mmCIF file of C-alpha atoms and ligand atoms in Angstrom:
data_model
loop_
_atom_site.group_PDB
_atom_site.id
_atom_site.type_symbol
_atom_site.label_atom_id
_atom_site.label_comp_id
_atom_site.label_asym_id
_atom_site.label_seq_id
_atom_site.Cartn_x
_atom_site.Cartn_y
_atom_site.Cartn_z
ATOM 1 C CA MET A 1263 -0.237 -0.088 -0.074
ATOM 2 C CA SER A 1264 1.195 3.241 -0.784
ATOM 3 C CA PHE A 1265 2.365 6.175 1.798
ATOM 4 C CA ASP A 1266 -0.576 8.556 1.028
ATOM 5 C CA THR A 1267 -4.570 6.495 1.609
ATOM 6 C CA THR A 1268 -5.956 9.770 0.088
ATOM 7 C CA GLU A 1269 -7.159 8.307 -2.496
ATOM 8 C CA ALA A 1270 -7.942 4.979 -1.135
ATOM 9 C CA ASN A 1271 -10.024 6.852 1.609
ATOM 10 C CA ARG A 1272 -12.278 8.484 -1.106
ATOM 11 C CA ARG A 1273 -12.095 5.742 -4.014
ATOM 12 C CA SER A 1274 -13.836 3.581 -0.786
ATOM 13 C CA GLY A 1275 -16.327 6.188 -0.704
ATOM 14 C CA ALA A 1276 -17.133 4.789 3.117
ATOM 15 C CA PHE A 1277 -19.775 6.206 5.269
ATOM 16 C CA ALA A 1278 -20.030 9.472 2.207
ATOM 17 C CA ASP A 1279 -23.683 8.429 1.594
ATOM 18 C CA ARG A 1280 -24.774 9.224 4.606
ATOM 19 C CA ASP A 1281 -26.209 13.017 6.128
ATOM 20 C CA GLU A 1282 -24.552 12.206 9.175
ATOM 21 C CA LEU A 1283 -22.983 9.913 10.763
ATOM 22 C CA TRP A 1284 -20.398 9.061 13.943
ATOM 23 C CA LEU A 1285 -16.522 9.405 13.810
ATOM 24 C CA PHE A 1286 -14.721 7.549 16.490
ATOM 25 C CA GLY A 1287 -11.038 8.740 17.235
ATOM 26 C CA TYR A 1288 -8.633 7.233 19.561
ATOM 27 C CA GLY A 1289 -5.348 8.987 19.437
ATOM 28 C CA SER A 1290 -5.073 12.805 18.104
ATOM 29 C CA LEU A 1291 -8.673 12.701 17.422
ATOM 30 C CA ILE A 1292 -9.615 12.679 21.243
ATOM 31 C CA TYR A 1293 -7.725 16.046 22.492
ATOM 32 C CA LYS A 1294 -7.446 17.952 19.270
ATOM 33 C CA ALA A 1295 -10.936 17.833 16.558
ATOM 34 C CA GLY A 1296 -10.146 20.824 14.256
ATOM 35 C CA PHE A 1297 -13.341 19.719 12.027
ATOM 36 C CA ASP A 1298 -16.954 20.470 12.841
ATOM 37 C CA TYR A 1299 -18.734 18.807 14.431
ATOM 38 C CA ILE A 1300 -22.310 18.352 15.925
ATOM 39 C CA ARG A 1301 -21.965 16.627 19.047
ATOM 40 C CA ARG A 1302 -19.093 14.844 20.993
ATOM 41 C CA THR A 1303 -19.391 12.513 23.390
ATOM 42 C CA PRO A 1304 -16.907 9.930 25.300
ATOM 43 C CA ALA A 1305 -17.320 6.004 23.657
ATOM 44 C CA THR A 1306 -15.635 2.831 24.016
ATOM 45 C CA ILE A 1307 -15.451 0.363 20.784
ATOM 46 C CA THR A 1308 -14.442 -3.768 21.101
ATOM 47 C CA GLY A 1309 -11.709 -5.682 19.971
ATOM 48 C CA TRP A 1310 -9.893 -3.151 19.771
ATOM 49 C CA GLN A 1311 -6.204 -1.981 21.313
ATOM 50 C CA ARG A 1312 -4.594 1.465 21.086
ATOM 51 C CA ARG A 1313 -0.731 1.115 20.248
ATOM 52 C CA PHE A 1314 2.383 2.831 19.279
ATOM 53 C CA TRP A 1315 3.138 1.329 15.963
ATOM 54 C CA GLN A 1316 2.223 3.146 13.523
ATOM 55 C CA GLY A 1317 5.247 5.313 11.796
ATOM 56 C CA SER A 1318 3.799 9.184 11.601
ATOM 57 C CA HIS A 1319 6.635 10.844 8.979
ATOM 58 C CA ASP A 1320 4.259 13.643 8.145
ATOM 59 C CA HIS A 1321 3.123 14.760 12.097
ATOM 60 C CA ARG A 1322 5.008 14.070 14.719
ATOM 61 C CA GLY A 1323 8.244 12.603 12.890
ATOM 62 C CA THR A 1324 10.092 12.737 9.167
ATOM 63 C CA PRO A 1325 10.309 9.933 6.525
ATOM 64 C CA GLU A 1326 13.603 9.972 6.830
ATOM 65 C CA ALA A 1327 13.073 9.931 10.478
ATOM 66 C CA PRO A 1328 9.775 8.856 11.991
ATOM 67 C CA GLY A 1329 7.583 8.876 14.918
ATOM 68 C CA ARG A 1330 5.593 6.943 16.424
ATOM 69 C CA VAL A 1331 1.943 7.230 17.093
ATOM 70 C CA ALA A 1332 -1.246 5.216 17.905
ATOM 71 C CA THR A 1333 -3.263 2.755 15.717
ATOM 72 C CA LEU A 1334 -5.596 0.269 16.513
ATOM 73 C CA VAL A 1335 -4.851 -3.260 16.885
ATOM 74 C CA GLU A 1336 -7.291 -6.523 17.407
ATOM 75 C CA ALA A 1337 -7.426 -7.524 20.639
ATOM 76 C CA PRO A 1338 -11.102 -10.542 21.004
ATOM 77 C CA GLY A 1339 -12.334 -8.607 24.418
ATOM 78 C CA ALA A 1340 -10.530 -5.097 24.479
ATOM 79 C CA GLY A 1341 -12.519 -1.890 25.479
ATOM 80 C CA CYS A 1342 -10.727 0.781 23.412
ATOM 81 C CA MET A 1343 -11.907 4.226 25.428
ATOM 82 C CA GLY A 1344 -11.905 7.597 22.611
ATOM 83 C CA MET A 1345 -13.744 10.362 21.802
ATOM 84 C CA ALA A 1346 -17.363 9.747 18.755
ATOM 85 C CA TYR A 1347 -17.628 12.865 17.089
ATOM 86 C CA ARG A 1348 -20.568 13.499 15.601
ATOM 87 C CA ILE A 1349 -20.256 14.725 12.058
ATOM 88 C CA THR A 1350 -21.258 15.471 8.245
ATOM 89 C CA PRO A 1351 -19.315 14.009 5.092
ATOM 90 C CA ALA A 1352 -18.563 17.813 4.301
ATOM 91 C CA VAL A 1353 -15.132 16.970 7.034
ATOM 92 C CA PHE A 1354 -13.788 13.376 4.818
ATOM 93 C CA ASP A 1355 -11.708 16.277 3.356
ATOM 94 C CA HIS A 1356 -9.869 17.298 6.435
ATOM 95 C CA LEU A 1357 -9.910 14.196 7.670
ATOM 96 C CA ASP A 1358 -8.495 12.036 5.135
ATOM 97 C CA HIS A 1359 -5.376 14.291 4.089
ATOM 98 C CA ARG A 1360 -4.669 14.859 8.470
ATOM 99 C CA GLU A 1361 -4.493 10.889 8.783
ATOM 100 C CA LYS A 1362 -3.135 10.702 4.888
ATOM 101 C CA ASN A 1363 -0.281 8.495 6.231
ATOM 102 C CA GLY A 1364 -1.687 4.836 6.457
ATOM 103 C CA TYR A 1365 -4.562 5.887 8.234
ATOM 104 C CA LEU A 1366 -7.852 3.155 6.762
ATOM 105 C CA ARG A 1367 -11.652 4.156 6.651
ATOM 106 C CA PHE A 1368 -13.362 1.437 8.649
ATOM 107 C CA SER A 1369 -16.077 0.872 10.338
ATOM 108 C CA THR A 1370 -17.413 -0.609 14.054
ATOM 109 C CA PRO A 1371 -19.686 -0.635 16.221
ATOM 110 C CA MET A 1372 -19.295 2.347 19.960
ATOM 111 C CA GLN A 1373 -21.051 2.216 22.735
ATOM 112 C CA LEU A 1374 -21.778 6.235 23.421
ATOM 113 C CA ALA A 1375 -20.729 7.132 26.671
ATOM 114 C CA ASP A 1376 -24.485 9.078 26.941
ATOM 115 C CA GLY A 1377 -26.624 6.070 25.538
ATOM 116 C CA GLY A 1378 -26.873 3.656 22.725
ATOM 117 C CA VAL A 1379 -24.521 1.737 20.433
ATOM 118 C CA GLU A 1380 -24.170 3.363 16.907
ATOM 119 C CA ASP A 1381 -21.995 1.869 13.362
ATOM 120 C CA GLY A 1382 -19.232 4.702 13.172
ATOM 121 C CA LEU A 1383 -16.232 5.836 10.824
ATOM 122 C CA VAL A 1384 -12.644 4.874 12.626
ATOM 123 C CA TYR A 1385 -9.815 5.426 10.749
ATOM 124 C CA ILE A 1386 -7.078 2.701 10.939
ATOM 125 C CA ALA A 1387 -3.243 2.132 10.027
ATOM 126 C CA THR A 1388 -3.299 -1.454 9.793
ATOM 127 C CA ALA A 1389 0.316 -3.372 9.392
ATOM 128 C CA ASP A 1390 0.012 -3.203 5.924
ATOM 129 C CA ASN A 1391 0.881 0.016 5.415
ATOM 130 C CA ALA A 1392 4.347 1.545 4.535
ATOM 131 C CA ALA A 1393 4.978 3.715 7.329
ATOM 132 C CA TRP A 1394 3.565 1.067 9.753
ATOM 133 C CA LEU A 1395 6.368 0.410 12.422
ATOM 134 C CA GLY A 1396 4.872 -2.952 14.539
ATOM 135 C CA PRO A 1397 5.915 -3.966 18.189
ATOM 136 C CA ALA A 1398 8.677 -2.406 20.307
ATOM 137 C CA SER A 1399 9.417 -2.889 23.233
ATOM 138 C CA ILE A 1400 7.936 0.153 25.853
ATOM 139 C CA ASP A 1401 11.952 1.553 26.463
ATOM 140 C CA ALA A 1402 12.378 1.944 22.811
ATOM 141 C CA ILE A 1403 8.696 3.535 21.659
ATOM 142 C CA ALA A 1404 9.767 5.727 24.350
ATOM 143 C CA ARG A 1405 13.626 6.906 23.178
ATOM 144 C CA GLN A 1406 11.716 6.281 19.797
ATOM 145 C CA VAL A 1407 9.117 10.086 20.806
ATOM 146 C CA LEU A 1408 11.623 11.054 22.812
ATOM 147 C CA VAL A 1409 13.652 12.713 19.858
ATOM 148 C CA SER A 1410 11.616 13.120 16.658
ATOM 149 C CA HIS A 1411 9.151 16.146 15.433
ATOM 150 C CA GLY A 1412 7.591 16.525 12.508
ATOM 151 C CA PRO A 1413 5.318 19.475 11.685
ATOM 152 C CA SER A 1414 2.432 19.127 14.010
ATOM 153 C CA GLY A 1415 5.038 19.447 16.696
ATOM 154 C CA ALA A 1416 7.061 16.839 19.047
ATOM 155 C CA ASN A 1417 5.852 13.438 18.807
ATOM 156 C CA VAL A 1418 6.705 14.192 23.402
ATOM 157 C CA ASP A 1419 3.853 16.901 23.124
ATOM 158 C CA TYR A 1420 1.061 13.856 21.804
ATOM 159 C CA VAL A 1421 1.598 11.097 23.502
ATOM 160 C CA LEU A 1422 1.684 13.889 27.126
ATOM 161 C CA LYS A 1423 -1.468 15.297 26.036
ATOM 162 C CA LEU A 1424 -3.194 11.900 24.194
ATOM 163 C CA ALA A 1425 -1.929 10.170 28.186
ATOM 164 C CA GLU A 1426 -3.465 13.363 29.811
ATOM 165 C CA SER A 1427 -6.892 13.313 27.937
ATOM 166 C CA LEU A 1428 -7.526 9.551 28.339
ATOM 167 C CA ARG A 1429 -6.723 9.900 32.282
ATOM 168 C CA GLU A 1430 -10.163 13.422 32.248
ATOM 169 C CA LEU A 1431 -11.744 10.093 30.356
ATOM 170 C CA GLY A 1432 -11.410 7.396 33.647
ATOM 171 C CA ALA A 1433 -9.866 5.436 30.361
ATOM 172 C CA ASP A 1434 -7.646 2.290 31.260
ATOM 173 C CA ASP A 1435 -4.667 1.789 29.589
ATOM 174 C CA ALA A 1436 -1.360 0.240 30.525
ATOM 175 C CA HIS A 1437 -0.417 0.499 27.199
ATOM 176 C CA VAL A 1438 0.197 4.449 26.628
ATOM 177 C CA TYR A 1439 0.872 4.920 30.317
ATOM 178 C CA ALA A 1440 3.667 2.650 30.494
ATOM 179 C CA ILE A 1441 5.021 4.762 26.993
ATOM 180 C CA GLU A 1442 4.320 8.544 30.336
ATOM 181 C CA ALA A 1443 5.865 6.836 32.296
ATOM 182 C CA ARG A 1444 9.360 6.209 30.825
ATOM 183 C CA LEU A 1445 8.970 9.594 28.492
ATOM 184 C CA GLN A 1446 9.030 10.955 32.292
ATOM 185 C CA ALA A 1447 11.752 8.732 33.982
ATOM 186 C CA LEU A 1448 13.989 9.546 30.314
ATOM 187 C CA ALA A 1449 13.461 13.555 30.684
ATOM 188 C CA GLY A 1450 14.022 13.451 34.636
ATOM 189 C CA ALA A 1451 17.466 11.582 33.781
ATOM 190 C CA ASP A 1452 19.075 14.401 31.118
HETATM 191 C C1 LIG B 171 -7.655 8.660 15.986
HETATM 192 O O1 LIG B 171 -6.642 10.017 16.796
HETATM 193 O O2 LIG B 171 -8.360 8.378 15.884
HETATM 194 C C2 LIG B 171 -6.733 8.291 15.083
HETATM 195 C C3 LIG B 171 -4.511 8.658 14.909
HETATM 196 C C4 LIG B 171 -4.300 10.225 15.157
HETATM 197 O O3 LIG B 171 -4.772 10.841 14.268
HETATM 198 O O4 LIG B 171 -3.673 9.697 15.664
#
């Protein structure tokens, strides 16, 4: 798969026929909307877990020195908490561009915190995309995050803002909190 998934997402047309739909955000989409939405509410999806296994060439790193950002990997029975946004397809251009470094539109049921289960859209970067980095130890992930910077800023800010937002949501996410703790320990060791 090419680095740029914009065209693949546009061609797939997933959800483009709706007047309104739900979008599930689990990474930067939790703490930085940057697009118009009708309303938002915390939500949980099942069968997926957040992992810092996706390379970022365009936001928190560069093609030569990629950062690490969140994607979802399958984990039967696991719950992943995030933020659901009620949107219209008018924001697809923004979303497809923002998530172009390997993320594809998937469909998922989401349990909304304010009630009900809705099918919606989620952007997921899978292992077959060209920017995929895959598993690494918490220490190796934190060390890569610490030195990575891209057009959207420091990779460390992405991780710390995500951890803070997840804590505010009351989300249980051992992977993210472990990377946060390791980053803090490495910064303290300077
Ligand atoms: C998301 O937040 O839902 C996708 C990954 C990201 O943009 O950080």
